[in-house]
mmCIF file with all atom_site columns, C-alpha atoms in Angstrom:
data_model
loop_
_atom_site.group_PDB
_atom_site.id
_atom_site.type_symbol
_atom_site.label_atom_id
_atom_site.label_alt_id
_atom_site.label_comp_id
_atom_site.label_asym_id
_atom_site.label_entity_id
_atom_site.label_seq_id
_atom_site.pdbx_PDB_ins_code
_atom_site.Cartn_x
_atom_site.Cartn_y
_atom_site.Cartn_z
_atom_site.occupancy
_atom_site.B_iso_or_equiv
_atom_site.pdbx_formal_charge
_atom_site.auth_seq_id
_atom_site.auth_comp_id
_atom_site.auth_asym_id
_atom_site.auth_atom_id
_atom_site.pdbx_PDB_model_num
ATOM 1   C CA . MET A 1 1   ? -12.735 8.048   10.882  1.00 0.00 ? 142 MET A CA 1
ATOM 2   C CA . LYS A 1 2   ? -12.155 10.066  7.713   1.00 0.00 ? 143 LYS A CA 1
ATOM 3   C CA . LEU A 1 3   ? -9.549  8.669   5.364   1.00 0.00 ? 144 LEU A CA 1
ATOM 4   C CA . TRP A 1 4   ? -8.233  10.797  2.522   1.00 0.00 ? 145 TRP A CA 1
ATOM 5   C CA . LEU A 1 5   ? -7.031  8.504   -0.277  1.00 0.00 ? 146 LEU A CA 1
ATOM 6   C CA . LEU A 1 6   ? -4.705  10.152  -2.794  1.00 0.00 ? 147 LEU A CA 1
ATOM 7   C CA . ARG A 1 7   ? -3.851  8.177   -5.915  1.00 0.00 ? 148 ARG A CA 1
ATOM 8   C CA . HIS A 1 8   ? -0.407  8.567   -7.454  1.00 0.00 ? 149 HIS A CA 1
ATOM 9   C CA . ALA A 1 9   ? -0.084  10.579  -10.678 1.00 0.00 ? 150 ALA A CA 1
ATOM 10  C CA . PRO A 1 10  ? 0.026   8.878   -14.105 1.00 0.00 ? 151 PRO A CA 1
ATOM 11  C CA . VAL A 1 11  ? 2.985   6.563   -14.513 1.00 0.00 ? 152 VAL A CA 1
ATOM 12  C CA . VAL A 1 12  ? 5.724   6.883   -17.113 1.00 0.00 ? 153 VAL A CA 1
ATOM 13  C CA . LEU A 1 13  ? 4.915   3.730   -19.087 1.00 0.00 ? 154 LEU A CA 1
ATOM 14  C CA . GLU A 1 14  ? 3.497   2.991   -22.480 1.00 0.00 ? 155 GLU A CA 1
ATOM 15  C CA . ALA A 1 15  ? -0.284  2.703   -22.431 1.00 0.00 ? 156 ALA A CA 1
ATOM 16  C CA . GLY A 1 16  ? -1.916  -0.682  -22.043 1.00 0.00 ? 157 GLY A CA 1
ATOM 17  C CA . LEU A 1 17  ? 0.612   -2.334  -19.728 1.00 0.00 ? 158 LEU A CA 1
ATOM 18  C CA . CYS A 1 18  ? -0.410  -4.281  -16.648 1.00 0.00 ? 159 CYS A CA 1
ATOM 19  C CA . TYR A 1 19  ? 1.375   -2.810  -13.657 1.00 0.00 ? 160 TYR A CA 1
ATOM 20  C CA . GLY A 1 20  ? 0.745   -3.142  -9.973  1.00 0.00 ? 161 GLY A CA 1
ATOM 21  C CA . ALA A 1 21  ? 3.623   -3.971  -7.651  1.00 0.00 ? 162 ALA A CA 1
ATOM 22  C CA . SER A 1 22  ? 6.211   -2.904  -10.232 1.00 0.00 ? 163 SER A CA 1
ATOM 23  C CA . ASP A 1 23  ? 8.065   0.145   -8.969  1.00 0.00 ? 164 ASP A CA 1
ATOM 24  C CA . VAL A 1 24  ? 7.522   2.405   -11.964 1.00 0.00 ? 165 VAL A CA 1
ATOM 25  C CA . PRO A 1 25  ? 7.878   6.195   -11.703 1.00 0.00 ? 166 PRO A CA 1
ATOM 26  C CA . ALA A 1 26  ? 5.059   8.680   -12.045 1.00 0.00 ? 167 ALA A CA 1
ATOM 27  C CA . ASP A 1 27  ? 5.227   11.747  -14.265 1.00 0.00 ? 168 ASP A CA 1
ATOM 28  C CA . ALA A 1 28  ? 7.073   14.377  -12.187 1.00 0.00 ? 169 ALA A CA 1
ATOM 29  C CA . ALA A 1 29  ? 5.113   17.424  -13.397 1.00 0.00 ? 170 ALA A CA 1
ATOM 30  C CA . LEU A 1 30  ? 1.762   15.697  -12.888 1.00 0.00 ? 171 LEU A CA 1
ATOM 31  C CA . THR A 1 31  ? 2.889   14.478  -9.466  1.00 0.00 ? 172 THR A CA 1
ATOM 32  C CA . LEU A 1 32  ? 3.635   18.055  -8.424  1.00 0.00 ? 173 LEU A CA 1
ATOM 33  C CA . LEU A 1 33  ? 0.248   19.169  -9.777  1.00 0.00 ? 174 LEU A CA 1
ATOM 34  C CA . ALA A 1 34  ? -1.492  16.429  -7.750  1.00 0.00 ? 175 ALA A CA 1
ATOM 35  C CA . ALA A 1 35  ? 0.452   17.502  -4.644  1.00 0.00 ? 176 ALA A CA 1
ATOM 36  C CA . GLU A 1 36  ? -0.550  21.146  -5.175  1.00 0.00 ? 177 GLU A CA 1
ATOM 37  C CA . LYS A 1 37  ? -4.219  20.160  -5.447  1.00 0.00 ? 178 LYS A CA 1
ATOM 38  C CA . ALA A 1 38  ? -4.034  17.993  -2.316  1.00 0.00 ? 179 ALA A CA 1
ATOM 39  C CA . ALA A 1 39  ? -2.157  20.704  -0.403  1.00 0.00 ? 180 ALA A CA 1
ATOM 40  C CA . ALA A 1 40  ? -5.057  23.065  -1.065  1.00 0.00 ? 181 ALA A CA 1
ATOM 41  C CA . PHE A 1 41  ? -7.779  20.880  0.477   1.00 0.00 ? 182 PHE A CA 1
ATOM 42  C CA . LEU A 1 42  ? -6.236  18.641  3.127   1.00 0.00 ? 183 LEU A CA 1
ATOM 43  C CA . PRO A 1 43  ? -6.995  19.748  6.693   1.00 0.00 ? 184 PRO A CA 1
ATOM 44  C CA . PRO A 1 44  ? -3.985  20.834  8.774   1.00 0.00 ? 185 PRO A CA 1
ATOM 45  C CA . GLY A 1 45  ? -1.808  18.484  10.776  1.00 0.00 ? 186 GLY A CA 1
ATOM 46  C CA . LEU A 1 46  ? -2.984  15.140  9.424   1.00 0.00 ? 187 LEU A CA 1
ATOM 47  C CA . PRO A 1 47  ? -0.700  12.096  9.533   1.00 0.00 ? 188 PRO A CA 1
ATOM 48  C CA . VAL A 1 48  ? 0.294   10.782  6.096   1.00 0.00 ? 189 VAL A CA 1
ATOM 49  C CA . TRP A 1 49  ? 1.314   7.325   4.947   1.00 0.00 ? 190 TRP A CA 1
ATOM 50  C CA . THR A 1 50  ? 2.497   6.316   1.492   1.00 0.00 ? 191 THR A CA 1
ATOM 51  C CA . SER A 1 51  ? 2.931   2.906   -0.040  1.00 0.00 ? 192 SER A CA 1
ATOM 52  C CA . ALA A 1 52  ? 6.505   1.700   -0.387  1.00 0.00 ? 193 ALA A CA 1
ATOM 53  C CA . LEU A 1 53  ? 6.424   2.212   -4.166  1.00 0.00 ? 194 LEU A CA 1
ATOM 54  C CA . GLY A 1 54  ? 8.214   5.195   -5.670  1.00 0.00 ? 195 GLY A CA 1
ATOM 55  C CA . ARG A 1 55  ? 5.221   6.669   -7.470  1.00 0.00 ? 196 ARG A CA 1
ATOM 56  C CA . THR A 1 56  ? 3.427   7.269   -4.162  1.00 0.00 ? 197 THR A CA 1
ATOM 57  C CA . ARG A 1 57  ? 6.574   8.318   -2.328  1.00 0.00 ? 198 ARG A CA 1
ATOM 58  C CA . GLN A 1 58  ? 7.109   10.970  -5.050  1.00 0.00 ? 199 GLN A CA 1
ATOM 59  C CA . LEU A 1 59  ? 3.672   12.419  -4.355  1.00 0.00 ? 200 LEU A CA 1
ATOM 60  C CA . GLY A 1 60  ? 4.251   12.218  -0.598  1.00 0.00 ? 201 GLY A CA 1
ATOM 61  C CA . ALA A 1 61  ? 7.575   14.057  -0.878  1.00 0.00 ? 202 ALA A CA 1
ATOM 62  C CA . ASP A 1 62  ? 6.060   16.846  -2.996  1.00 0.00 ? 203 ASP A CA 1
ATOM 63  C CA . LEU A 1 63  ? 3.134   17.141  -0.587  1.00 0.00 ? 204 LEU A CA 1
ATOM 64  C CA . GLN A 1 64  ? 5.487   17.290  2.403   1.00 0.00 ? 205 GLN A CA 1
ATOM 65  C CA . CYS A 1 65  ? 7.390   20.201  0.811   1.00 0.00 ? 206 CYS A CA 1
ATOM 66  C CA . LEU A 1 66  ? 4.149   22.082  0.230   1.00 0.00 ? 207 LEU A CA 1
ATOM 67  C CA . ARG A 1 67  ? 2.544   21.217  3.571   1.00 0.00 ? 208 ARG A CA 1
ATOM 68  C CA . PRO A 1 68  ? 5.157   20.784  6.314   1.00 0.00 ? 209 PRO A CA 1
ATOM 69  C CA . ASP A 1 69  ? 2.317   20.829  8.868   1.00 0.00 ? 210 ASP A CA 1
ATOM 70  C CA . LEU A 1 70  ? 1.293   17.346  7.738   1.00 0.00 ? 211 LEU A CA 1
ATOM 71  C CA . SER A 1 71  ? 3.031   14.690  9.799   1.00 0.00 ? 212 SER A CA 1
ATOM 72  C CA . GLY A 1 72  ? 4.609   11.289  9.453   1.00 0.00 ? 213 GLY A CA 1
ATOM 73  C CA . PHE A 1 73  ? 5.013   10.547  5.773   1.00 0.00 ? 214 PHE A CA 1
ATOM 74  C CA . ALA A 1 74  ? 5.843   6.988   6.750   1.00 0.00 ? 215 ALA A CA 1
ATOM 75  C CA . GLN A 1 75  ? 5.919   4.161   4.226   1.00 0.00 ? 216 GLN A CA 1
ATOM 76  C CA . ASP A 1 76  ? 3.612   1.200   4.708   1.00 0.00 ? 217 ASP A CA 1
ATOM 77  C CA . PRO A 1 77  ? 3.975   -1.710  2.254   1.00 0.00 ? 218 PRO A CA 1
ATOM 78  C CA . ARG A 1 78  ? 0.407   -2.754  3.095   1.00 0.00 ? 219 ARG A CA 1
ATOM 79  C CA . LEU A 1 79  ? -0.609  0.234   0.944   1.00 0.00 ? 220 LEU A CA 1
ATOM 80  C CA . ASN A 1 80  ? 1.196   -1.161  -2.132  1.00 0.00 ? 221 ASN A CA 1
ATOM 81  C CA . GLU A 1 81  ? -0.754  -2.008  -5.259  1.00 0.00 ? 222 GLU A CA 1
ATOM 82  C CA . MET A 1 82  ? -1.774  -5.599  -5.950  1.00 0.00 ? 223 MET A CA 1
ATOM 83  C CA . ASP A 1 83  ? 1.037   -7.797  -7.251  1.00 0.00 ? 224 ASP A CA 1
ATOM 84  C CA . PHE A 1 84  ? 0.137   -9.185  -10.682 1.00 0.00 ? 225 PHE A CA 1
ATOM 85  C CA . GLY A 1 85  ? 3.141   -11.527 -10.711 1.00 0.00 ? 226 GLY A CA 1
ATOM 86  C CA . GLN A 1 86  ? 4.047   -12.855 -14.146 1.00 0.00 ? 227 GLN A CA 1
ATOM 87  C CA . TRP A 1 87  ? 1.697   -10.347 -15.796 1.00 0.00 ? 228 TRP A CA 1
ATOM 88  C CA . GLU A 1 88  ? 3.522   -7.305  -14.380 1.00 0.00 ? 229 GLU A CA 1
ATOM 89  C CA . LEU A 1 89  ? 4.628   -4.953  -17.187 1.00 0.00 ? 230 LEU A CA 1
ATOM 90  C CA . GLN A 1 90  ? 3.049   -7.167  -19.846 1.00 0.00 ? 231 GLN A CA 1
ATOM 91  C CA . PRO A 1 91  ? 0.564   -5.698  -22.320 1.00 0.00 ? 232 PRO A CA 1
ATOM 92  C CA . TRP A 1 92  ? -2.977  -6.460  -21.179 1.00 0.00 ? 233 TRP A CA 1
ATOM 93  C CA . SER A 1 93  ? -3.626  -7.595  -24.748 1.00 0.00 ? 234 SER A CA 1
ATOM 94  C CA . ALA A 1 94  ? -0.891  -10.269 -24.428 1.00 0.00 ? 235 ALA A CA 1
ATOM 95  C CA . ILE A 1 95  ? -2.308  -11.831 -21.261 1.00 0.00 ? 236 ILE A CA 1
ATOM 96  C CA . PRO A 1 96  ? -4.171  -15.008 -22.231 1.00 0.00 ? 237 PRO A CA 1
ATOM 97  C CA . ARG A 1 97  ? -7.932  -14.671 -21.986 1.00 0.00 ? 238 ARG A CA 1
ATOM 98  C CA . ALA A 1 98  ? -7.976  -17.932 -20.008 1.00 0.00 ? 239 ALA A CA 1
ATOM 99  C CA . ALA A 1 99  ? -5.817  -16.334 -17.285 1.00 0.00 ? 240 ALA A CA 1
ATOM 100 C CA . PHE A 1 100 ? -8.197  -13.404 -16.955 1.00 0.00 ? 241 PHE A CA 1
ATOM 101 C CA . ASP A 1 101 ? -11.265 -15.677 -17.035 1.00 0.00 ? 242 ASP A CA 1
ATOM 102 C CA . ALA A 1 102 ? -9.793  -17.848 -14.254 1.00 0.00 ? 243 ALA A CA 1
ATOM 103 C CA . TRP A 1 103 ? -9.393  -14.728 -12.113 1.00 0.00 ? 244 TRP A CA 1
ATOM 104 C CA . MET A 1 104 ? -12.958 -13.584 -12.761 1.00 0.00 ? 245 MET A CA 1
ATOM 105 C CA . ALA A 1 105 ? -14.293 -17.097 -12.017 1.00 0.00 ? 246 ALA A CA 1
ATOM 106 C CA . ASP A 1 106 ? -12.640 -17.119 -8.567  1.00 0.00 ? 247 ASP A CA 1
ATOM 107 C CA . PHE A 1 107 ? -12.142 -13.400 -8.041  1.00 0.00 ? 248 PHE A CA 1
ATOM 108 C CA . ALA A 1 108 ? -11.490 -13.556 -4.317  1.00 0.00 ? 249 ALA A CA 1
ATOM 109 C CA . HIS A 1 109 ? -8.959  -16.374 -4.195  1.00 0.00 ? 250 HIS A CA 1
ATOM 110 C CA . HIS A 1 110 ? -7.315  -16.722 -7.610  1.00 0.00 ? 251 HIS A CA 1
ATOM 111 C CA . ARG A 1 111 ? -3.781  -15.340 -7.719  1.00 0.00 ? 252 ARG A CA 1
ATOM 112 C CA . PHE A 1 112 ? -3.832  -13.502 -11.045 1.00 0.00 ? 253 PHE A CA 1
ATOM 113 C CA . GLY A 1 113 ? -0.229  -13.699 -12.219 1.00 0.00 ? 254 GLY A CA 1
ATOM 114 C CA . GLY A 1 114 ? 0.567   -16.261 -9.534  1.00 0.00 ? 255 GLY A CA 1
ATOM 115 C CA . VAL A 1 115 ? 1.347   -13.983 -6.583  1.00 0.00 ? 256 VAL A CA 1
ATOM 116 C CA . GLU A 1 116 ? -1.516  -12.159 -4.872  1.00 0.00 ? 257 GLU A CA 1
ATOM 117 C CA . SER A 1 117 ? -5.271  -12.686 -4.708  1.00 0.00 ? 258 SER A CA 1
ATOM 118 C CA . THR A 1 118 ? -7.921  -10.018 -4.285  1.00 0.00 ? 259 THR A CA 1
ATOM 119 C CA . ARG A 1 119 ? -8.684  -11.480 -0.854  1.00 0.00 ? 260 ARG A CA 1
ATOM 120 C CA . ALA A 1 120 ? -5.004  -11.050 0.084   1.00 0.00 ? 261 ALA A CA 1
ATOM 121 C CA . ILE A 1 121 ? -4.980  -7.338  -0.785  1.00 0.00 ? 262 ILE A CA 1
ATOM 122 C CA . LEU A 1 122 ? -8.235  -6.908  1.151   1.00 0.00 ? 263 LEU A CA 1
ATOM 123 C CA . ALA A 1 123 ? -6.666  -8.603  4.174   1.00 0.00 ? 264 ALA A CA 1
ATOM 124 C CA . ARG A 1 124 ? -3.561  -6.409  4.209   1.00 0.00 ? 265 ARG A CA 1
ATOM 125 C CA . VAL A 1 125 ? -5.602  -3.233  3.686   1.00 0.00 ? 266 VAL A CA 1
ATOM 126 C CA . ALA A 1 126 ? -7.888  -4.303  6.554   1.00 0.00 ? 267 ALA A CA 1
ATOM 127 C CA . LEU A 1 127 ? -4.791  -4.712  8.755   1.00 0.00 ? 268 LEU A CA 1
ATOM 128 C CA . ALA A 1 128 ? -3.579  -1.226  7.793   1.00 0.00 ? 269 ALA A CA 1
ATOM 129 C CA . LEU A 1 129 ? -7.013  0.211   8.627   1.00 0.00 ? 270 LEU A CA 1
ATOM 130 C CA . GLY A 1 130 ? -6.887  -1.627  11.942  1.00 0.00 ? 271 GLY A CA 1
ATOM 131 C CA . SER A 1 131 ? -3.577  0.068   12.702  1.00 0.00 ? 272 SER A CA 1
ATOM 132 C CA . LEU A 1 132 ? -5.193  3.471   12.127  1.00 0.00 ? 273 LEU A CA 1
ATOM 133 C CA . ARG A 1 133 ? -8.052  2.584   14.472  1.00 0.00 ? 274 ARG A CA 1
ATOM 134 C CA . GLU A 1 134 ? -5.620  1.372   17.147  1.00 0.00 ? 275 GLU A CA 1
ATOM 135 C CA . ARG A 1 135 ? -3.961  4.789   17.047  1.00 0.00 ? 276 ARG A CA 1
ATOM 136 C CA . GLY A 1 136 ? -7.330  6.408   17.722  1.00 0.00 ? 277 GLY A CA 1
ATOM 137 C CA . LEU A 1 137 ? -7.054  8.670   14.686  1.00 0.00 ? 278 LEU A CA 1
ATOM 138 C CA . GLU A 1 138 ? -10.103 10.606  13.565  1.00 0.00 ? 279 GLU A CA 1
ATOM 139 C CA . GLU A 1 139 ? -8.575  11.527  10.204  1.00 0.00 ? 280 GLU A CA 1
ATOM 140 C CA . ALA A 1 140 ? -5.576  10.444  8.119   1.00 0.00 ? 281 ALA A CA 1
ATOM 141 C CA . VAL A 1 141 ? -4.126  10.477  4.596   1.00 0.00 ? 282 VAL A CA 1
ATOM 142 C CA . TRP A 1 142 ? -2.971  7.525   2.499   1.00 0.00 ? 283 TRP A CA 1
ATOM 143 C CA . VAL A 1 143 ? -1.033  8.122   -0.719  1.00 0.00 ? 284 VAL A CA 1
ATOM 144 C CA . THR A 1 144 ? -1.682  4.902   -2.557  1.00 0.00 ? 285 THR A CA 1
ATOM 145 C CA . HIS A 1 145 ? -3.062  3.018   -5.577  1.00 0.00 ? 286 HIS A CA 1
ATOM 146 C CA . ALA A 1 146 ? -6.386  2.164   -7.229  1.00 0.00 ? 287 ALA A CA 1
ATOM 147 C CA . GLY A 1 147 ? -6.467  -1.402  -5.860  1.00 0.00 ? 288 GLY A CA 1
ATOM 148 C CA . VAL A 1 148 ? -5.977  -0.200  -2.288  1.00 0.00 ? 289 VAL A CA 1
ATOM 149 C CA . ILE A 1 149 ? -8.576  2.544   -2.749  1.00 0.00 ? 290 ILE A CA 1
ATOM 150 C CA . ARG A 1 150 ? -11.076 -0.017  -4.072  1.00 0.00 ? 291 ARG A CA 1
ATOM 151 C CA . SER A 1 151 ? -10.226 -2.264  -1.111  1.00 0.00 ? 292 SER A CA 1
ATOM 152 C CA . VAL A 1 152 ? -10.983 0.554   1.344   1.00 0.00 ? 293 VAL A CA 1
ATOM 153 C CA . ALA A 1 153 ? -14.246 1.295   -0.488  1.00 0.00 ? 294 ALA A CA 1
ATOM 154 C CA . TYR A 1 154 ? -15.227 -2.390  -0.319  1.00 0.00 ? 295 TYR A CA 1
ATOM 155 C CA . LEU A 1 155 ? -14.396 -2.641  3.392   1.00 0.00 ? 296 LEU A CA 1
ATOM 156 C CA . ALA A 1 156 ? -16.232 0.627   4.157   1.00 0.00 ? 297 ALA A CA 1
ATOM 157 C CA . ASP A 1 157 ? -19.299 -0.662  2.323   1.00 0.00 ? 298 ASP A CA 1
ATOM 158 C CA . VAL A 1 158 ? -19.527 -4.282  3.485   1.00 0.00 ? 299 VAL A CA 1
ATOM 159 C CA . GLY A 1 159 ? -16.929 -4.670  6.233   1.00 0.00 ? 300 GLY A CA 1
ATOM 160 C CA . GLN A 1 160 ? -15.482 -8.138  6.578   1.00 0.00 ? 301 GLN A CA 1
ATOM 161 C CA . HIS A 1 161 ? -18.301 -9.767  4.568   1.00 0.00 ? 302 HIS A CA 1
ATOM 162 C CA . PRO A 1 162 ? -16.522 -12.266 2.310   1.00 0.00 ? 303 PRO A CA 1
ATOM 163 C CA . LEU A 1 163 ? -15.884 -11.265 -1.272  1.00 0.00 ? 304 LEU A CA 1
ATOM 164 C CA . THR A 1 164 ? -17.205 -14.011 -3.537  1.00 0.00 ? 305 THR A CA 1
ATOM 165 C CA . MET A 1 165 ? -17.705 -12.486 -7.003  1.00 0.00 ? 306 MET A CA 1
ATOM 166 C CA . ALA A 1 166 ? -16.026 -9.879  -9.175  1.00 0.00 ? 307 ALA A CA 1
ATOM 167 C CA . GLU A 1 167 ? -19.362 -8.049  -9.356  1.00 0.00 ? 308 GLU A CA 1
ATOM 168 C CA . GLN A 1 168 ? -18.999 -7.129  -5.666  1.00 0.00 ? 309 GLN A CA 1
ATOM 169 C CA . TRP A 1 169 ? -15.718 -5.289  -6.290  1.00 0.00 ? 310 TRP A CA 1
ATOM 170 C CA . PRO A 1 170 ? -15.937 -1.485  -6.523  1.00 0.00 ? 311 PRO A CA 1
ATOM 171 C CA . ARG A 1 171 ? -15.518 -0.294  -10.112 1.00 0.00 ? 312 ARG A CA 1
ATOM 172 C CA . GLU A 1 172 ? -14.749 3.324   -9.334  1.00 0.00 ? 313 GLU A CA 1
ATOM 173 C CA . ALA A 1 173 ? -11.428 4.746   -8.210  1.00 0.00 ? 314 ALA A CA 1
ATOM 174 C CA . PRO A 1 174 ? -9.995  8.236   -8.601  1.00 0.00 ? 315 PRO A CA 1
ATOM 175 C CA . GLU A 1 175 ? -8.082  8.907   -11.781 1.00 0.00 ? 316 GLU A CA 1
ATOM 176 C CA . PRO A 1 176 ? -4.292  8.997   -11.373 1.00 0.00 ? 317 PRO A CA 1
ATOM 177 C CA . GLY A 1 177 ? -3.485  12.167  -9.442  1.00 0.00 ? 318 GLY A CA 1
ATOM 178 C CA . GLY A 1 178 ? -6.995  12.278  -7.987  1.00 0.00 ? 319 GLY A CA 1
ATOM 179 C CA . TYR A 1 179 ? -8.405  11.601  -4.550  1.00 0.00 ? 320 TYR A CA 1
ATOM 180 C CA . ILE A 1 180 ? -11.426 10.419  -2.617  1.00 0.00 ? 321 ILE A CA 1
ATOM 181 C CA . GLN A 1 181 ? -12.407 10.801  1.030   1.00 0.00 ? 322 GLN A CA 1
ATOM 182 C CA . ILE A 1 182 ? -14.065 7.792   2.687   1.00 0.00 ? 323 ILE A CA 1
ATOM 183 C CA . THR A 1 183 ? -15.622 7.779   6.135   1.00 0.00 ? 324 THR A CA 1
ATOM 184 C CA . LEU A 1 184 ? -15.175 4.490   7.962   1.00 0.00 ? 325 LEU A CA 1
#
C-alpha cells in the first residue's frame, strides 16, 4: 500500500515552543501553498484522512477545494500529534534537562510531559494503518504531523519490532507543508 503523508504548514506560534496535541493554527497562506503543491501530484480519487487538529483540517479543506475528486476527508484522532502534556506550549529551553533526559533514557515508555509515550503513539498509528489495510486500500492520503509520519516510517521499516532506544526513532520528517510517500 502507498501512503501519502502530508505534513501541516508552519504553525502560527513563536519559535522554540513545544507543541504537539495543542490545537494551534497553521499559517493560512502557507497552508494554501502546501495544498496547491499536493493537488498537483496526488493521484486522482484517493481517500483522505486528517488528524482532528485544526492545522491539518485547514490543509485538508484547502486540498478538498482544489481537488474535489479526492474522497473522504474524514478526521481520525489517531493521526494527531503526540501529546506532550505539561510541556505543551512551553519553550523548549524552559523544559528541565532532567525531564528530557528521562524521556531519552526510556524513550519507548516514558510519558514526556506526563501524558503520552512514544510507544503509545506508535500503537495508535499502527491501529490506523490496520484500518487502512482492512479496507483493502492500495493507496491513501493522511494529512498529519511529524510524530505520526515518523511513526509510519518506523513501522514501515521494522514493523512491530519493539522500540527500545531513541536511536531507533526516525530522525527525518518532511518540513511543515511538505510530504513523503511511504510504501507499506
